[in-house]
Short mmCIF file of C-alpha atoms and ligand atoms in Angstrom, two decimals:
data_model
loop_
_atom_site.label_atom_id
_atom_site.label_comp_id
_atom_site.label_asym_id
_atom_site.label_seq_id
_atom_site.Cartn_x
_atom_site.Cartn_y
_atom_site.Cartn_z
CA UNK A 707 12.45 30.66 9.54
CA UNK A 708 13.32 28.14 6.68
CA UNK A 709 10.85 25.78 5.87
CA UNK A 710 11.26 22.11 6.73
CA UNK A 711 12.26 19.57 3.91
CA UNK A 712 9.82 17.33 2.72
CA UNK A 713 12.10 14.05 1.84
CA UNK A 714 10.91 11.98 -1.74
CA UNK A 715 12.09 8.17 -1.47
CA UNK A 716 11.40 6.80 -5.32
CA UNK A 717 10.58 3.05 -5.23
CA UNK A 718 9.66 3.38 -9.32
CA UNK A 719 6.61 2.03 -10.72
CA UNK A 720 4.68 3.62 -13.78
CA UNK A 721 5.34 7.35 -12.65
CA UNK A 722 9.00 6.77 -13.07
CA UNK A 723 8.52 4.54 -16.40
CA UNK A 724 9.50 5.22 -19.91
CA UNK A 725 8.56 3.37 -23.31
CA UNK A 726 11.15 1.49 -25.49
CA UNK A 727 9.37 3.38 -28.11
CA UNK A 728 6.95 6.38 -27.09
CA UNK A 729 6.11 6.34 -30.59
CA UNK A 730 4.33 3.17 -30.28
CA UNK A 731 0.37 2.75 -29.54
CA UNK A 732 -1.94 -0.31 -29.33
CA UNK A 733 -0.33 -2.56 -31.41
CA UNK A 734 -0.97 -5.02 -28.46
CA UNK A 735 3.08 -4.90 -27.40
CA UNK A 736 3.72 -3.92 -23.73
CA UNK A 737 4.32 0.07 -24.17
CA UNK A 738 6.55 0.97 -21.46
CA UNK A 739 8.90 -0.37 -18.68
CA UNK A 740 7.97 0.89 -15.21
CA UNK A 741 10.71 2.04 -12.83
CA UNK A 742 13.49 3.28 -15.23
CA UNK A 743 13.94 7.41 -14.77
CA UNK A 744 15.57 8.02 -10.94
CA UNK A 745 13.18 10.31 -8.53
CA UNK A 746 15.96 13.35 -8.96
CA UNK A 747 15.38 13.41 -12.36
CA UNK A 748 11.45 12.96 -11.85
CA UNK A 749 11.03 15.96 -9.83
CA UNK A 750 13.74 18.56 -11.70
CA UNK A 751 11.76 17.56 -14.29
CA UNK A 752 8.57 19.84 -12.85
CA UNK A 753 9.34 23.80 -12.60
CA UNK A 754 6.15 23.70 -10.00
CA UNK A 755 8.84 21.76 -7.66
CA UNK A 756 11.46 24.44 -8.28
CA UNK A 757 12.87 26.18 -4.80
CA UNK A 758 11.13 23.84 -2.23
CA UNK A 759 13.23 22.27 0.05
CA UNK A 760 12.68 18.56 -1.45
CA UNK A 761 15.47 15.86 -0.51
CA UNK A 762 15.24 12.45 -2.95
CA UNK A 763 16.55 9.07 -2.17
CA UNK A 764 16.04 6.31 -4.46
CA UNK A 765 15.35 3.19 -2.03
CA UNK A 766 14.46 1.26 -5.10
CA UNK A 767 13.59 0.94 -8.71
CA UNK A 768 10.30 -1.74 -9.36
CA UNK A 769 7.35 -2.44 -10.81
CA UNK A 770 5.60 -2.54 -7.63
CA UNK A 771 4.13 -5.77 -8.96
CA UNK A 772 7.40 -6.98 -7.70
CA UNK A 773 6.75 -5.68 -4.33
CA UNK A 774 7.31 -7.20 -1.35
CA UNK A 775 9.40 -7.85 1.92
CA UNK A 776 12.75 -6.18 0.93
CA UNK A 777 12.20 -3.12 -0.52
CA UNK A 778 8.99 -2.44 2.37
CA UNK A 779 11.90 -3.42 5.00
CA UNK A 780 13.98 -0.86 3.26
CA UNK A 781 11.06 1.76 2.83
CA UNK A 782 10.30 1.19 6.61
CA UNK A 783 13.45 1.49 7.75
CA UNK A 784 14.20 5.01 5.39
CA UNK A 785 10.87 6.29 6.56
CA UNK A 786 11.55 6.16 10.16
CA UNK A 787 15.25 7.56 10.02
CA UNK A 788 13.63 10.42 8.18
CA UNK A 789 10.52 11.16 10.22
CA UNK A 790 12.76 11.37 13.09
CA UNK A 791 14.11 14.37 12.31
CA UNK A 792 13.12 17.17 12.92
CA UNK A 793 13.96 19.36 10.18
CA UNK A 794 11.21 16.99 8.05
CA UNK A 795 8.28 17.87 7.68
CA UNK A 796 6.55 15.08 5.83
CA UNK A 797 7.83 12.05 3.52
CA UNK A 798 6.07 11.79 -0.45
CA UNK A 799 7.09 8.07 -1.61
CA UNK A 800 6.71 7.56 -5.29
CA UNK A 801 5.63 4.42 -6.27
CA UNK A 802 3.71 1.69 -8.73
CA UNK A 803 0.18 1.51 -8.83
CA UNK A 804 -0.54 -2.10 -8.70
CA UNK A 805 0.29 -2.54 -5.05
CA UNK A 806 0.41 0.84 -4.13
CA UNK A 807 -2.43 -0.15 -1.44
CA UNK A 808 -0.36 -2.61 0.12
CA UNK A 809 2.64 -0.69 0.99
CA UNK A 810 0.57 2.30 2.31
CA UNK A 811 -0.98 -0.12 4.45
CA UNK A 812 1.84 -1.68 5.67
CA UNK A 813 3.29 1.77 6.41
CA UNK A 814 0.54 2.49 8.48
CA UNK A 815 0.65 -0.39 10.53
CA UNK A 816 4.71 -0.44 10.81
CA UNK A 817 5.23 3.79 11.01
CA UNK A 818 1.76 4.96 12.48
CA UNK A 819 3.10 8.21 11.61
CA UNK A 820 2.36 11.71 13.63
CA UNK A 821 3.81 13.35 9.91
CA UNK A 822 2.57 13.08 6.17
CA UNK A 823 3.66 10.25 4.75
CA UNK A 824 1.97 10.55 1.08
CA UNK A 825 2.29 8.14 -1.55
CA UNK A 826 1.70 8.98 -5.31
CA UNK A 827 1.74 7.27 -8.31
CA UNK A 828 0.99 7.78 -11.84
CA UNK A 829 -0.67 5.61 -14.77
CA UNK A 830 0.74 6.97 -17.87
CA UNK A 831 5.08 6.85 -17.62
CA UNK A 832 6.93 9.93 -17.69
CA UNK A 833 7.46 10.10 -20.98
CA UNK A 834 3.63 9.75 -22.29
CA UNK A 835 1.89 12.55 -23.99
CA UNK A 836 0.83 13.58 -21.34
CA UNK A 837 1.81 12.27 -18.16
CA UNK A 838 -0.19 12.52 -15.14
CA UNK A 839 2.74 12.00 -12.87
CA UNK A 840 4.24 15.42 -12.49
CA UNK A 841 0.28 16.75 -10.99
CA UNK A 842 0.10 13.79 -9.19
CA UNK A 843 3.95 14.57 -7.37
CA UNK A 844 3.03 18.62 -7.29
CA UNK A 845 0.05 17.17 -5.35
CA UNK A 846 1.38 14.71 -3.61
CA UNK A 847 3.88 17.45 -2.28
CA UNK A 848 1.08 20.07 -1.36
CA UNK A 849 -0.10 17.67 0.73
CA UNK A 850 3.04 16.66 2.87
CA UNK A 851 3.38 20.54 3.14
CA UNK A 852 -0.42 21.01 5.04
CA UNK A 853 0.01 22.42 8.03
CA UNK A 854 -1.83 19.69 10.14
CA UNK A 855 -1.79 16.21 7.53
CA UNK A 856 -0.50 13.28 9.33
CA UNK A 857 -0.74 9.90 8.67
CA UNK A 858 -0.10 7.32 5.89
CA UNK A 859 -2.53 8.74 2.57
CA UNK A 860 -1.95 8.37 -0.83
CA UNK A 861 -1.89 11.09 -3.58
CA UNK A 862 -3.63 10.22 -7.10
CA UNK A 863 -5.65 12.75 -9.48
CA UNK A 864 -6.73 15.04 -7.20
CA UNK A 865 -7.71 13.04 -4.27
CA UNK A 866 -6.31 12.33 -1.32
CA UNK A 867 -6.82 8.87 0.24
CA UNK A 868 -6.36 7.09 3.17
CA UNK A 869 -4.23 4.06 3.90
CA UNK A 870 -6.42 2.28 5.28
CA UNK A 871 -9.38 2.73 2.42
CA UNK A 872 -7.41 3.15 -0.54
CA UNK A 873 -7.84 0.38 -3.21
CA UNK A 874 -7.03 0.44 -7.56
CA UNK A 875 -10.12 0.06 -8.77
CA UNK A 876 -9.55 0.60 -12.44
CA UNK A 877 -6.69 -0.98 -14.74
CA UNK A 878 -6.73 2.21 -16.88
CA UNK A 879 -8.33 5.04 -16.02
CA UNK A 880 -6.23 8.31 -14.39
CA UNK A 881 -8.26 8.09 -11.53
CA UNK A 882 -7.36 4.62 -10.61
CA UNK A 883 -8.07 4.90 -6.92
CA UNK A 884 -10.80 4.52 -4.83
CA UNK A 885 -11.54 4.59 -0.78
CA UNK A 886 -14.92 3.12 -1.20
CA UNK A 887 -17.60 4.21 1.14
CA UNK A 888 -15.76 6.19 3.32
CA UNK A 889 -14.88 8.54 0.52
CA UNK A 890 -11.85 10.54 -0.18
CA UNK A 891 -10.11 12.50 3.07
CA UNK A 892 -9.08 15.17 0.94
CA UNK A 893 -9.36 16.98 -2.49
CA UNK A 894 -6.53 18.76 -4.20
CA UNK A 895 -7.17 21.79 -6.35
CA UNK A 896 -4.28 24.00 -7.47
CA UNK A 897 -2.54 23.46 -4.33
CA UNK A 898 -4.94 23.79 -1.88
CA UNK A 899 -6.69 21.18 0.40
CA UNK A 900 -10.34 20.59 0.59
CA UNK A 901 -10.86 18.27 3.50
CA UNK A 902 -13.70 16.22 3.72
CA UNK A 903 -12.94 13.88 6.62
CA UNK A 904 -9.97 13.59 9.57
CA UNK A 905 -6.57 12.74 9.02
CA UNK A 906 -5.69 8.96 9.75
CA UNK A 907 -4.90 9.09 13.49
CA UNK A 908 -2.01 7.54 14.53
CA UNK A 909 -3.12 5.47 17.01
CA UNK A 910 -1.60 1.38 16.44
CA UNK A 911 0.17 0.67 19.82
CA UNK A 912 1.84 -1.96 18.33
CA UNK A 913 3.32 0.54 15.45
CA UNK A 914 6.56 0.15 17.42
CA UNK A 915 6.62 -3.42 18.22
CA UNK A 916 5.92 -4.28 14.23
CA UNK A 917 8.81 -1.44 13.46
CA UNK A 918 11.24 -3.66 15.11
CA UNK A 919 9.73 -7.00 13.73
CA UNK A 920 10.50 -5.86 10.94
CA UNK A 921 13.91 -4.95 10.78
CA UNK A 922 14.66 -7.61 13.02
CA UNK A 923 13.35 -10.43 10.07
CA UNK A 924 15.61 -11.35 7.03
CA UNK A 925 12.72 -10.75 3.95
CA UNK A 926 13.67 -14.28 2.99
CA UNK A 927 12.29 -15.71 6.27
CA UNK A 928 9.27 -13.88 6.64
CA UNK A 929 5.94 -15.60 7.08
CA UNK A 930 4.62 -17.39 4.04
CA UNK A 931 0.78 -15.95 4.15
CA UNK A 932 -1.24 -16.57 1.12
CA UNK A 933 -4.88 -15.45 -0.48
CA UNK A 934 -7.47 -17.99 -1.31
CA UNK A 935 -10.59 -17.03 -3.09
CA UNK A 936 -13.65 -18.86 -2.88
CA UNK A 937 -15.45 -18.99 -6.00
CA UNK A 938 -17.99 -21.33 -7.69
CA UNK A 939 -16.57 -25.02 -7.17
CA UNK A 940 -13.77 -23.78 -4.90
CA UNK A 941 -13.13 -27.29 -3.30
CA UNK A 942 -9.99 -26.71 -0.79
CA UNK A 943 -7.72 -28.22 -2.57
CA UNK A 944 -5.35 -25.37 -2.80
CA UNK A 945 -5.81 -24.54 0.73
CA UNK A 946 -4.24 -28.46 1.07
CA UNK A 947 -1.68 -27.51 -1.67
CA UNK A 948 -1.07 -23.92 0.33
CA UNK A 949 -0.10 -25.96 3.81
CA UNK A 950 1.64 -28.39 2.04
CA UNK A 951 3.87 -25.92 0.97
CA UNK A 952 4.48 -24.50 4.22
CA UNK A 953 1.96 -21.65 4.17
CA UNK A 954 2.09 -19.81 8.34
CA UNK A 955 -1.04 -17.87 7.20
CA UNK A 956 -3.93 -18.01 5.11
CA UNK A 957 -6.47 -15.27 4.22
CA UNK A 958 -9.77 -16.16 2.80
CA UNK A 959 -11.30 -14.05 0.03
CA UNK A 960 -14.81 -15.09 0.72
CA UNK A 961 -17.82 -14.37 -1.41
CA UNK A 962 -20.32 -11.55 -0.16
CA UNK A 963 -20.08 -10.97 3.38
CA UNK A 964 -17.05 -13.27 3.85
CA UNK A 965 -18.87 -16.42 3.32
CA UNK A 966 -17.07 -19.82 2.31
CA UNK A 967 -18.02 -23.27 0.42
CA UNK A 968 -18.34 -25.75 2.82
CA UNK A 969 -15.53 -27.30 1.31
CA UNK A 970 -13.48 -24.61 1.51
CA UNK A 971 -14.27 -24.09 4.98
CA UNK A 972 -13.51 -27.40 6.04
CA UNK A 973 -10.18 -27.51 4.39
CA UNK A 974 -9.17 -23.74 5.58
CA UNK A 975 -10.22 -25.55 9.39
CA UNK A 976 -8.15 -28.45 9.07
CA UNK A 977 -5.38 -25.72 8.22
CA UNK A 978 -6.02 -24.77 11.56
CA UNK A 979 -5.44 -27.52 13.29
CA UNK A 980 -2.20 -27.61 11.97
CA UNK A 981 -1.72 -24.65 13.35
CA UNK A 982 -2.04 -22.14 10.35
CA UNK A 983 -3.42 -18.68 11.32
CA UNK A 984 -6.76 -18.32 8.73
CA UNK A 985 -8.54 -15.28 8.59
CA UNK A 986 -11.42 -14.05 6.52
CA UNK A 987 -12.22 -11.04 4.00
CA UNK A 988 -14.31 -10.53 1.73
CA UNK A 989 -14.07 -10.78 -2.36
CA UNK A 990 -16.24 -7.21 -2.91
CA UNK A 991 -14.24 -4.75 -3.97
CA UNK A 992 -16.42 -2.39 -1.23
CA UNK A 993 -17.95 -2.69 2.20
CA UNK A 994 -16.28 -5.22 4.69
CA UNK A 995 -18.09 -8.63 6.89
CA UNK A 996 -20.30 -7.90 8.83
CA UNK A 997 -18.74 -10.11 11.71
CA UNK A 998 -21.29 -12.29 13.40
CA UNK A 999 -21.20 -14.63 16.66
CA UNK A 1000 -20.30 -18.51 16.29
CA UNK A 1001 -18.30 -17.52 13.13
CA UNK A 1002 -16.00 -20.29 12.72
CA UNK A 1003 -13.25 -17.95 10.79
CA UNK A 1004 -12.60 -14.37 12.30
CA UNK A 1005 -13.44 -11.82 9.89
CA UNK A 1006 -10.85 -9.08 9.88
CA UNK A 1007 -13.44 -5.97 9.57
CA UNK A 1008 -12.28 -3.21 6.71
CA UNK A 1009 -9.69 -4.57 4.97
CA UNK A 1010 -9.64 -6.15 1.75
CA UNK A 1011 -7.97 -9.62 1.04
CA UNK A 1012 -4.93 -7.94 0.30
CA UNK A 1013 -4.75 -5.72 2.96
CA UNK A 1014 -5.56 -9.23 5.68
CA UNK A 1015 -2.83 -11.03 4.27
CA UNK A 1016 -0.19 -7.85 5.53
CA UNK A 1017 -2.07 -7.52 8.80
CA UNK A 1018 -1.65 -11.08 9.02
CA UNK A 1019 2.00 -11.34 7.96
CA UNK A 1020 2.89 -8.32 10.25
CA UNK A 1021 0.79 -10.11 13.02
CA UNK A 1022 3.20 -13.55 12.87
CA UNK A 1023 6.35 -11.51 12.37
CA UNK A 1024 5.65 -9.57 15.61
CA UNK A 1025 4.73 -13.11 16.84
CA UNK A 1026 8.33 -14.50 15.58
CA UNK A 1027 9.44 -11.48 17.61
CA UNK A 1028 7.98 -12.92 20.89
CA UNK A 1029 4.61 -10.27 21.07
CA UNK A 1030 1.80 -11.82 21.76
CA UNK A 1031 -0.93 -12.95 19.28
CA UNK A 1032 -3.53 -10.43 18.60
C1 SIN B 1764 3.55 -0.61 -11.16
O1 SIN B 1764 2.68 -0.81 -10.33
O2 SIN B 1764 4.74 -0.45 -10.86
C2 SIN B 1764 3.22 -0.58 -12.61
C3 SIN B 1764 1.88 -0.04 -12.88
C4 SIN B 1764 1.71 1.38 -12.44
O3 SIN B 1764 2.49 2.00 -11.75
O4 SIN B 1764 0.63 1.92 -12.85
#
């Protein structure tokens, strides 16, 4: 029996970037342009790839620092034509670092997928030195191939994370990801999986209901959710600024676990009363708030700041949909 395909959608970012000049080193100039080479030409570049039945599709070409609403509802809406069929086996997306995090948690949420879908990534462009791209997509492909992965994970030097723990902890380094506590689900080594934990189960009810939110929303109307930080002498004026400007959600980076000036709490309540959804993370880059009873600001337990502000923005979409809140 042939094996089923395992479709690549390229969305660009470092992995598919090349330098103006690869000659050039730290003279303090930007060295490369992210999302230039197409994802074709990424993977005929890697004789590891050679004879598997991979299918590209470019469904953009960013520096995923210019991520947002219309390339995910594109990526959403590509993902879920191709999981549906049944001659796929799993999806590998290649895309940016910076926000990597963000779109594998938003394709959690949106796809809650009973298939791979595995992100990857790469910190050096294709045409460093030595790039770690091409491991990272011979990975990345391994792991869409298990027999058994499901779920949104990404792909990045060897380790295999999940969606809902993986965070860039390091501006530099190869190994540029982290899932914090829980650890890594998976190590890769020459091909093979070494599982340390479950698959993400694919268990959001609402995966459907935020599917169709989704598609159904122009990306120039979504929500207009925002991060605030508190910080030493954060007074709330932002917050003020943040409403003012028509903010529908705000998410509050709080310091330790989740906790706000007083200032900034009473200017993140009066958002409230005008009817702004606030919810609170926490600043640390590990462990989550510890929720506890009488909190004036729900804590949203696990994910980061960054990760909130999509639950949040998926959570008013699906309200702009006519679901009820959460
Ligand atoms: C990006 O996120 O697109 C640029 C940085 C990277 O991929 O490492």
């Amino acid at each position: 029996m042939a094996s089923k395909k395992i479709v690549v959608l390229g969305t660009g970012g470092t992995i598919a970037g090349l330098a103006p000049d690869p000659g050039q080193t730290g003279d303090g100039q930007p060295t490369y342009r992210a999302g230039q080479v197409g994802v074709e030409r990424l993977l005929a570049n890697i004789p590891a790839l050679k004879g598997l039945p991979l299918l590209a599709e470019q469904v953009a070409q960013v520096d995923s620092k210019d991520m947002g609403p219309t390339v995910w509802q594109t990526l959403a809406t590509r993902c879920a034509h191709w999981l549906s069929d049944d001659d796929v086996q799993g999806l590998v997306i290649t895309h940016g670092t910076d926000t990597l995090e963000e779109t594998a948690y938003f394709l959690h949420r949106v796809l809650a997928p009973e298939k791979p879908v595995v992100l990857t990534c790469a910190m050096r462009p294709a045409d460093a030195l030595a790039p770690d791209g091409p491991q990272n997509l011979v990975d990345a492909v391994a792991v869409a191939r298990s027999s058994g992965a499901q779920g949104v994970v990404a792909v990045c030097a060897g380790q295999v994370h999940g969606a809902m723990d993986v965070a860039k902890v390091h501006p530099y380094r190869l190994d540029a990801f982290s899932s914090g506590d829980a650890g890594p689900i998976a190590w890769v080594e020459e091909g093979q999986l070494r599982r340390l934990r479950p698959w993400p189960v694919a268990a959001d009810r609402r995966a459907g209901q935020l599917a169709a939110a989704v598609a159904q929303h122009s990306p120039t109307t979504w929500p207009f959710v925002e991060i605030v930080i508190n910080h030493a002498g954060a007074d709330g004026r932002l917050v003020d600024a943040l409403v003012g400007a028509g903010a529908r959600g705000l998410v509050a980076a709080g310091t330790g676990n989740g906790t706000l000036s007083q200032a900034l709490e009473a200017a993140l309540l009066r958002a409230r009363e005008l009817g702004v959804e606030v919810v609170r993370s926490t600043r640390c880059a590990s462990g989550q708030v510890v929720p506890h009873r009488g909190d004036a600001i729900a804590a949203t337990p696990g994910l980061s700041p960054v990760k909130a502000r999509v639950a949040l923005l998926l959570d008013l979409l699906a309200r702009l949909s006519g679901a009820p809140a959460l």
